[in-house]
Each structure stands twice: as C-alpha cells, then as structure tokens.
mmCIF file of C-alpha atoms in Angstrom:
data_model
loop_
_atom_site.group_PDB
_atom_site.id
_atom_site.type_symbol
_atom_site.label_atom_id
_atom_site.label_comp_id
_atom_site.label_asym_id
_atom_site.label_seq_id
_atom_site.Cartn_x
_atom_site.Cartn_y
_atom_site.Cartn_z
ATOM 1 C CA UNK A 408 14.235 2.276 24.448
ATOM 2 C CA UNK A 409 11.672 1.378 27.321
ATOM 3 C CA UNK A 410 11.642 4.777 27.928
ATOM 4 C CA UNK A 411 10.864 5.839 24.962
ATOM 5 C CA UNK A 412 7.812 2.970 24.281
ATOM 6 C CA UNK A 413 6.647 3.708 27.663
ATOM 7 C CA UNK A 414 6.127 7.662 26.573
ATOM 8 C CA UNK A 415 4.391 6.464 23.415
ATOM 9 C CA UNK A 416 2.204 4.109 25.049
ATOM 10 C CA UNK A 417 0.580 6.919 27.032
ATOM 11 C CA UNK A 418 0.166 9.164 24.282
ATOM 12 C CA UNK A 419 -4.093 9.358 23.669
ATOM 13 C CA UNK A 420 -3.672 9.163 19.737
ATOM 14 C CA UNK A 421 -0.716 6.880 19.589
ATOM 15 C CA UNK A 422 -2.672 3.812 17.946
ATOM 16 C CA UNK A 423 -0.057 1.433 17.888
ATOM 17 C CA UNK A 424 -0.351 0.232 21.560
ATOM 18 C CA UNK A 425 -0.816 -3.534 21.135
ATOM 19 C CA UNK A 426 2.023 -3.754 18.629
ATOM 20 C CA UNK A 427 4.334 -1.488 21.438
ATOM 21 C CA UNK A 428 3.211 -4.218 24.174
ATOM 22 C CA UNK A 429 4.577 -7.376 21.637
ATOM 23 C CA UNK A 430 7.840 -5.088 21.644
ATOM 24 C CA UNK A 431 7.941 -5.070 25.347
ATOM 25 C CA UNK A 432 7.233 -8.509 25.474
ATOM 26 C CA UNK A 433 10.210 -9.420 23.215
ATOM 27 C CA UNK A 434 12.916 -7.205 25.753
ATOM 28 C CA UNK A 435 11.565 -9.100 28.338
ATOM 29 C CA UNK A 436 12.035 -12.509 26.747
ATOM 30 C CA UNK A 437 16.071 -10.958 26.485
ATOM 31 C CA UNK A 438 18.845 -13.002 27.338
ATOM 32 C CA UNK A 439 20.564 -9.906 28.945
ATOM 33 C CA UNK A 440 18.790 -9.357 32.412
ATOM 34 C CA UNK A 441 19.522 -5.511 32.683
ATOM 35 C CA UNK A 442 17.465 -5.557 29.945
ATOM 36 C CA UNK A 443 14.421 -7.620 31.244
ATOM 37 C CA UNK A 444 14.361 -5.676 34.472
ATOM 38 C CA UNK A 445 13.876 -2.461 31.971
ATOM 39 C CA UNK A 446 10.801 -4.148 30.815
ATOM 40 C CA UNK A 447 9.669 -5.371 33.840
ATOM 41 C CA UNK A 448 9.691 -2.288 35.800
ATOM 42 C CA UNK A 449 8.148 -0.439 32.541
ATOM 43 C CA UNK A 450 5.577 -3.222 32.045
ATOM 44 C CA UNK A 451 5.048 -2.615 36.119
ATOM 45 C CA UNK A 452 4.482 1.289 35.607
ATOM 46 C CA UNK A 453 2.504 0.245 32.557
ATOM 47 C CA UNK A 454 0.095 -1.743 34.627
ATOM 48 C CA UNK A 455 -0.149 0.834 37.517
ATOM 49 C CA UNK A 456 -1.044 3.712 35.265
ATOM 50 C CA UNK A 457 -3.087 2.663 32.128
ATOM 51 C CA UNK A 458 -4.623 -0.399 33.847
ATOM 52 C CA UNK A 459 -8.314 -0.215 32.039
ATOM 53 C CA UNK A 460 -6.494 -0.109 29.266
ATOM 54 C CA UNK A 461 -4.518 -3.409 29.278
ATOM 55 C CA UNK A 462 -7.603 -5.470 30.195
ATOM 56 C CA UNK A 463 -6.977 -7.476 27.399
ATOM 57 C CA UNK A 464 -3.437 -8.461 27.134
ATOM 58 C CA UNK A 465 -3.651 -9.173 31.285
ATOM 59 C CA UNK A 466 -3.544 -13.182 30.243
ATOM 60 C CA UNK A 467 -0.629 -12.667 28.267
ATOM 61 C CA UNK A 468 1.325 -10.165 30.432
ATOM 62 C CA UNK A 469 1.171 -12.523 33.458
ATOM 63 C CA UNK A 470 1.608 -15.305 31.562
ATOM 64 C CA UNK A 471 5.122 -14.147 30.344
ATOM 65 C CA UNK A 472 5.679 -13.167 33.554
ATOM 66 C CA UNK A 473 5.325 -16.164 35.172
ATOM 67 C CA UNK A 474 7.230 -17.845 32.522
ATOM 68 C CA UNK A 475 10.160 -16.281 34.360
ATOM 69 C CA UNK A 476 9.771 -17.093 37.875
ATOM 70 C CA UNK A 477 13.421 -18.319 38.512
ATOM 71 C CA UNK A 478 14.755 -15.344 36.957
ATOM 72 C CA UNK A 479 17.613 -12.897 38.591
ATOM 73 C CA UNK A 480 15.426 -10.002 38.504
ATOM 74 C CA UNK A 481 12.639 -11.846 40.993
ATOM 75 C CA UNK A 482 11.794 -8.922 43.116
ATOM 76 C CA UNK A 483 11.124 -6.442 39.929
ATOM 77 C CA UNK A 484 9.443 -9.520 38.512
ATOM 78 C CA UNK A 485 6.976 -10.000 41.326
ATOM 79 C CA UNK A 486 6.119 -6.524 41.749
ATOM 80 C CA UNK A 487 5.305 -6.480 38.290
ATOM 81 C CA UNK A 488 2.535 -9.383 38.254
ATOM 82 C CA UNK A 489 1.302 -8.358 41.615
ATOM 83 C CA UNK A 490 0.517 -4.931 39.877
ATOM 84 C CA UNK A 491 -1.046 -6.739 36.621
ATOM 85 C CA UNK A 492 -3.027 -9.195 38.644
ATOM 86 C CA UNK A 493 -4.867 -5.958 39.872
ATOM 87 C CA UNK A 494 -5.767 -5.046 36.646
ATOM 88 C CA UNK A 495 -9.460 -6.605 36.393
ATOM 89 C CA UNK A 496 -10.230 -9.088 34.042
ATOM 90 C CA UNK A 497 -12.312 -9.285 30.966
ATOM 91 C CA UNK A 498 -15.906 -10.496 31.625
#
C-alpha cells in the first residue's frame, strides 16, 4: 500500500496529496513495526524527492517522527528526519 500512495503522491494532477500524507501518517503510528518502517522509508523517499513540495507538513512530519524515537526501526527512523529536516522551512 506504501507503494502504491507513494506512486500517487508523485503524480502532477493527483490532488489529493495532503489527505495521502494523513494516510501515511496513520501506517506509521501502526502497532506492527514492518509496517512503520514501510512508511518511514516511503515518507524518507518522499522527503528526498518532492521536498518543495512538503514545505508545509515539515512540522508535522518530524514531529511524528520524533514521537518515535525509541522505536525498533531507529536507523530507518533517523534517516527519515535527517532527510525532512533538509526540507526548508516555511518563512
């Protein structure tokens, strides 16, 4: 399925792109952690590829992110906010 959202989400007319990135947010919050390294890793690529166009869910991303820091899936985790810290932020 994070596949498949990822695809979407870099489609130029798809106009549901906010409402795909809630989606992603709610794998991520998963209680399965196969799952939320899916999301992270897609949520990574995400952040890596359509950067100017996440500048305002940055804030959110990270701070879901961060919310979990003692998770089993650190490394995927940490590569994932170090790429959506380089996304610039909203002046």
């Amino acid at each position: 399925m994070v596949v498949r959202i990822e695809k979407l989400l870099k489609v130029d007319g798809f106009k549901a792109k906010a409402t795909l990135l809630t989606v992603l947010g709610s794998v991520i919050g998963s209680e399965d952690w196969s799952v939320r390294k899916a999301a992270a890793e897609a949520l990574e690529k995400l952040a890596v590829v359509e950067r100017d166009l996440l500048l305002e869910f940055k804030s959110e991303g990270l701070k879901t992110s961060e919310a979990k820091k003692f998770d089993k899936v650190k490394v995927v985790r940490d590569q994932m906010i170090k790429a959506w810290k380089a996304i610039p932020d909203v002046l």
